Amino acid sequence: MSNNDTVADRKIVTFTLGKRIFGIDMTSLIEIREWEEPTPLPNVPPFIKGVTNLRGNVIPVVGLSERLGWEPSAIHPRSCILVVSIAGKQAGFLVDEVTDIVAINSQEVQPAPDVEIGEPSVIAGLVRITARGADGTKSQEGQMVLLLDLDALSLTKHLDLAA
Amino acid sequence: MSDELDEIQAIFFEECTEGLTVAEEGLSAMQNGDTSADTIASVFRAVHSIKGGAGAFGHVALTHFAHSFENLLDAVRGGKIEPTLPLVKVMLIAFDTLSDHVSAATGQADVPEDADMIARLDGILVAGGLSDEDEGLAPAPSAQAPAPDAAKASEPSAEDADPFGFEPVTVDIAQLDGDKGGPADWLVRFVPGNGDLANAGEPLLVVREVETLGGEIIAVDLGDMPGLRDLDTESAYFGWTLRVPGTVEESAIRDCFDFVSPEAVVEITREEGAVAMAAAPELPDVRAQVDPAGDLDQMLSVVQSIAEVTAVASPSPGTDAPRDVGTKYPDKPSEAVSQTIRVDLAKLDMLLNLVGELVIRNSILSDRLSSADQQRVELPELARLTRQIQDNVMSLRAQPIRQAFSRVPRMLRDLGAETGKNINLETIGDTTEVDKGVIEKIGDPLTHMIRNAADHGIESAEERIAAGKSPDGTIRLSAEQKGARIFVRVKDDGRGINREKVFAKAVEKGIVPADAQLSNEEIDQLICAPGFSTADTISNISGRGVGMDVVRSNVEALGGRVEIASVPGEGTTFTMILPLTLAILDGMIVRLAGQRFVLPLAHVIETIQPEPGQVKRTTPNNEVIDMRGEYLPIKRATEIFGLNDDRPIEDSLVVIVESDTAGQVGLVVDTIDDRREVVIKSLDQNLHPIRGLGGATILGDGSIALILDIEALVASPTQTRFSPKGMAA
């Protein structure tokens, strides 16, 4: 890995779902809030946990883990909601833990191999980051981050199919 | 830069729309016999403003057409042409063409074919009225579509009649010059208004424009120049006197000053000084720039001085102008009384959101305080103020329903031309104020209702005479507010609904069984049934593939309903009953399986606590409730929503709701918490509409409650088919 010579031009927020590390672009992030039980909605797919009040706006809360095809995340004290903006619409994603904000270089992002998680297209690419250890030192080993394609996760698109 | 221009142009288009509305109202009044000077002048002014703005933005076709129209209007205004009914009708058609031109200028439509109309207008102008054999079809030779740029303000030409009443007969310059025998040069004095520079009214451009006419500056007046210390760089202090050759038409000079502010002094005199007058040219929006009271005083003094001057001035081709100035301005300040500003709707909605949030925070704060503190005067005061702010912000969105009605006269003229029927329109209550969102959304249903009435309600003239009615049909369009609802009615005096035909067609379509016993009202409602009004149904109720079911579904989507009343031979009335606002709902907070929901109060008839045995199961999946001998179906919202609820019916409440599709239905809820007005938040803003829900709201504690959509609930999930039984309601 030659990431020492390249310039970081992109910031991502990394978070965990189970043991996997995911990332989304910082530019899509609106805020991170504590988990708060949303108001459940009837007649929606199970991955939509309900709606919550974001400063006067009603936004849906999505169980991201289920949305991607895994078992639902268990709620624990570090659970939080990533509020993102997708094509002008706002949504909250339930994630297990927000880990870091990392600068990466777009050229280091590798296209996703055809991984079988729900729909392959929701993974925009893979990137290896050098994770900080608990003591703040950088391990040279690095971790793989799955970059999510938020547009592919668009709720309206999915719900149109579901409806 | 071009963004700014676009913005200004957008304002111009808005003003065009306003101008068209004014012109149409005026023309309609003239059609109804009101040919007072004020009415005619209002139409003239509107068309003139459109022409002026169009010229400034380079809409050549629009300018050109407006110019011809304006000329004719000017002659009518000046009393040279009698505003007879046939003439007003021609002008109405010209008005439609003008509307089309405006649409074309905004890029919403193609430029209309106007050569015939221009020829017709010019022909009438030359002939001095609508001649007997003329329906204006033979264009006058002089009117052979002049080149569009003839209308450009800076070019003196015979086409360029003076907007202030200069003789509008099409004359050629040579002849005019011959009559005058070499007129004396013009002296033009121009002192810009003090605020002109600050308002981007660059005087230099005006002076340059006069110079293009051959004018030259002969004097510069520096008398108003203050000392250096008092000099305000934003103010204009200079005055100019220019000499312009006498062969130039006064109107051409005056056109140069079309866009200077009314504060400016513009005096155009023959060099021997026969006529002096201060121009008060029309600006698209004078209101925004000047203080109305000051403006009025100034106008009056100007008018007075003009009156004095005209009293002594000898008649010359320019002198009927002052009289027009006199009739023109006294009514201008009355328009200026209510000042307006334009605000982006999104900003209002944002404000509304924030105020809603303020209300919520207010009640959260209240909840956290001890009850003793809650009683303190500050808190109720704060709550009251917050409510007032909310009400005021809501009222900002209210607009007169006239905006939705404005398209109807044109539509009726078009329909009249298509069907050969003469239809009068009566409009009542068009100042009723409704939420902007409602106005935007009732346009389509209204169009369908009007078409339906004009096409199928109103009979042909022969039929009407045979039925002993006046040959002209009448459609009455009315709006009124009752409580939190708006009633919009379209009433025609046509033949009414042919119930036998409707019923036969409904049976044929399989909408109702052949042996169904339906009341008259139920049959009338059938024309709103989905699948009934398709293009191939009977001719006298449907048309053009425009279904009344579209009307119904649109109105229901707004939380309203449609009522139909028909008397055979006397006519049909369609009533749209709409909520006053889309943003606030009067609701009942109920619990379903412990979760809070909002039930729109408008649907609620009554609430009962069922006695044991009052609710009976008719089939494994269906229940009815015995309401004083009448059996009403029962729906469990918890089942529809898949909520887990095994509460016995005796511990629940049954809310009897009324729906348009299914009549009265009992809805089972756990308890009723409260009744309150809630602010509606749409779910589809960030998600997707969900069947059975009309939106969501944020309650006093900041939590979200979902708003039930009664229509969808009582119809779901199996009973989506049209049920004639349900129409008993």
PDB file of N, CA and C in Angstrom, chain B residues 118-145:
ATOM      1  N   ILE B 118     -54.151  40.887 -34.990  1.00  0.00           N
ATOM      2  CA  ILE B 118     -53.583  42.229 -35.076  1.00  0.00           C
ATOM      3  C   ILE B 118     -54.263  43.003 -36.198  1.00  0.00           C
ATOM      4  N   ALA B 119     -54.433  42.309 -37.330  1.00  0.00           N
ATOM      5  CA  ALA B 119     -55.077  42.959 -38.470  1.00  0.00           C
ATOM      6  C   ALA B 119     -56.486  43.393 -38.091  1.00  0.00           C
ATOM      7  N   ARG B 120     -57.146  42.529 -37.353  1.00  0.00           N
ATOM      8  CA  ARG B 120     -58.509  42.811 -36.955  1.00  0.00           C
ATOM      9  C   ARG B 120     -58.563  44.032 -36.028  1.00  0.00           C
ATOM     10  N   LEU B 121     -57.667  44.034 -35.045  1.00  0.00           N
ATOM     11  CA  LEU B 121     -57.631  45.154 -34.100  1.00  0.00           C
ATOM     12  C   LEU B 121     -57.339  46.458 -34.831  1.00  0.00           C
ATOM     13  N   ASP B 122     -56.324  46.378 -35.686  1.00  0.00           N
ATOM     14  CA  ASP B 122     -55.941  47.594 -36.401  1.00  0.00           C
ATOM     15  C   ASP B 122     -57.063  48.041 -37.328  1.00  0.00           C
ATOM     16  N   GLY B 123     -57.731  47.032 -37.903  1.00  0.00           N
ATOM     17  CA  GLY B 123     -58.844  47.352 -38.805  1.00  0.00           C
ATOM     18  C   GLY B 123     -59.944  48.108 -38.073  1.00  0.00           C
ATOM     19  N   ILE B 124     -60.256  47.624 -36.884  1.00  0.00           N
ATOM     20  CA  ILE B 124     -61.304  48.283 -36.086  1.00  0.00           C
ATOM     21  C   ILE B 124     -60.870  49.704 -35.757  1.00  0.00           C
ATOM     22  N   LEU B 125     -59.601  49.835 -35.460  1.00  0.00           N
ATOM     23  CA  LEU B 125     -59.064  51.134 -35.090  1.00  0.00           C
ATOM     24  C   LEU B 125     -59.200  52.120 -36.248  1.00  0.00           C
ATOM     25  N   VAL B 126     -58.844  51.644 -37.438  1.00  0.00           N
ATOM     26  CA  VAL B 126     -58.905  52.523 -38.598  1.00  0.00           C
ATOM     27  C   VAL B 126     -60.356  52.864 -38.926  1.00  0.00           C
ATOM     28  N   ALA B 127     -61.212  51.851 -38.831  1.00  0.00           N
ATOM     29  CA  ALA B 127     -62.607  52.069 -39.194  1.00  0.00           C
ATOM     30  C   ALA B 127     -63.341  52.873 -38.125  1.00  0.00           C
ATOM     31  N   GLY B 128     -62.714  53.014 -36.969  1.00  0.00           N
ATOM     32  CA  GLY B 128     -63.341  53.770 -35.899  1.00  0.00           C
ATOM     33  C   GLY B 128     -64.468  53.006 -35.236  1.00  0.00           C
ATOM     34  N   GLY B 129     -64.399  51.708 -35.298  1.00  0.00           N
ATOM     35  CA  GLY B 129     -65.420  50.914 -34.631  1.00  0.00           C
ATOM     36  C   GLY B 129     -65.637  49.623 -35.392  1.00  0.00           C
ATOM     37  N   LEU B 130     -66.487  48.806 -34.847  1.00  0.00           N
ATOM     38  CA  LEU B 130     -66.784  47.539 -35.470  1.00  0.00           C
ATOM     39  C   LEU B 130     -67.861  47.802 -36.506  1.00  0.00           C
ATOM     40  N   SER B 131     -67.511  47.666 -37.776  1.00  0.00           N
ATOM     41  CA  SER B 131     -68.518  47.964 -38.787  1.00  0.00           C
ATOM     42  C   SER B 131     -69.535  46.832 -38.840  1.00  0.00           C
ATOM     43  N   ASP B 132     -70.683  47.108 -39.475  1.00  0.00           N
ATOM     44  CA  ASP B 132     -71.797  46.177 -39.415  1.00  0.00           C
ATOM     45  C   ASP B 132     -71.458  44.827 -40.017  1.00  0.00           C
ATOM     46  N   GLU B 133     -70.924  44.878 -41.218  1.00  0.00           N
ATOM     47  CA  GLU B 133     -70.672  43.587 -41.867  1.00  0.00           C
ATOM     48  C   GLU B 133     -69.380  42.967 -41.337  1.00  0.00           C
ATOM     49  N   ASP B 134     -68.656  43.796 -40.605  1.00  0.00           N
ATOM     50  CA  ASP B 134     -67.354  43.328 -40.151  1.00  0.00           C
ATOM     51  C   ASP B 134     -67.523  42.454 -38.948  1.00  0.00           C
ATOM     52  N   GLU B 135     -67.104  41.217 -39.076  1.00  0.00           N
ATOM     53  CA  GLU B 135     -66.668  40.576 -37.848  1.00  0.00           C
ATOM     54  C   GLU B 135     -65.156  40.677 -37.892  1.00  0.00           C
ATOM     55  N   GLY B 136     -64.711  41.726 -38.522  1.00  0.00           N
ATOM     56  CA  GLY B 136     -63.298  42.051 -38.519  1.00  0.00           C
ATOM     57  C   GLY B 136     -62.465  41.110 -39.357  1.00  0.00           C
ATOM     58  N   LEU B 137     -63.115  40.324 -40.194  1.00  0.00           N
ATOM     59  CA  LEU B 137     -62.349  39.279 -40.845  1.00  0.00           C
ATOM     60  C   LEU B 137     -61.490  39.819 -41.975  1.00  0.00           C
ATOM     61  N   ALA B 138     -61.987  40.873 -42.620  1.00  0.00           N
ATOM     62  CA  ALA B 138     -61.168  41.448 -43.674  1.00  0.00           C
ATOM     63  C   ALA B 138     -60.208  42.451 -43.059  1.00  0.00           C
ATOM     64  N   PRO B 139     -58.962  42.134 -43.076  1.00  0.00           N
ATOM     65  CA  PRO B 139     -58.022  43.043 -42.440  1.00  0.00           C
ATOM     66  C   PRO B 139     -57.880  44.328 -43.236  1.00  0.00           C
ATOM     67  N   ALA B 140     -57.776  45.416 -42.532  1.00  0.00           N
ATOM     68  CA  ALA B 140     -57.575  46.678 -43.218  1.00  0.00           C
ATOM     69  C   ALA B 140     -56.200  46.683 -43.873  1.00  0.00           C
ATOM     70  N   PRO B 141     -56.123  47.274 -45.056  1.00  0.00           N
ATOM     71  CA  PRO B 141     -54.863  47.222 -45.799  1.00  0.00           C
ATOM     72  C   PRO B 141     -53.691  47.809 -45.018  1.00  0.00           C
ATOM     73  N   SER B 142     -53.964  48.811 -44.252  1.00  0.00           N
ATOM     74  CA  SER B 142     -52.861  49.476 -43.552  1.00  0.00           C
ATOM     75  C   SER B 142     -52.272  48.592 -42.470  1.00  0.00           C
ATOM     76  N   ALA B 143     -52.971  47.510 -42.193  1.00  0.00           N
ATOM     77  CA  ALA B 143     -52.570  46.751 -41.017  1.00  0.00           C
ATOM     78  C   ALA B 143     -51.747  45.522 -41.344  1.00  0.00           C
ATOM     79  N   GLN B 144     -51.299  45.433 -42.577  1.00  0.00           N
ATOM     80  CA  GLN B 144     -50.539  44.246 -42.940  1.00  0.00           C
ATOM     81  C   GLN B 144     -49.313  44.075 -42.052  1.00  0.00           C
ATOM     82  N   ALA B 145     -49.491  43.277 -41.043  1.00  0.00           N
ATOM     83  CA  ALA B 145     -48.473  42.925 -40.064  1.00  0.00           C
ATOM     84  C   ALA B 145     -47.206  43.765 -40.119  1.00  0.00           C
TER      85      ALA B 145
END
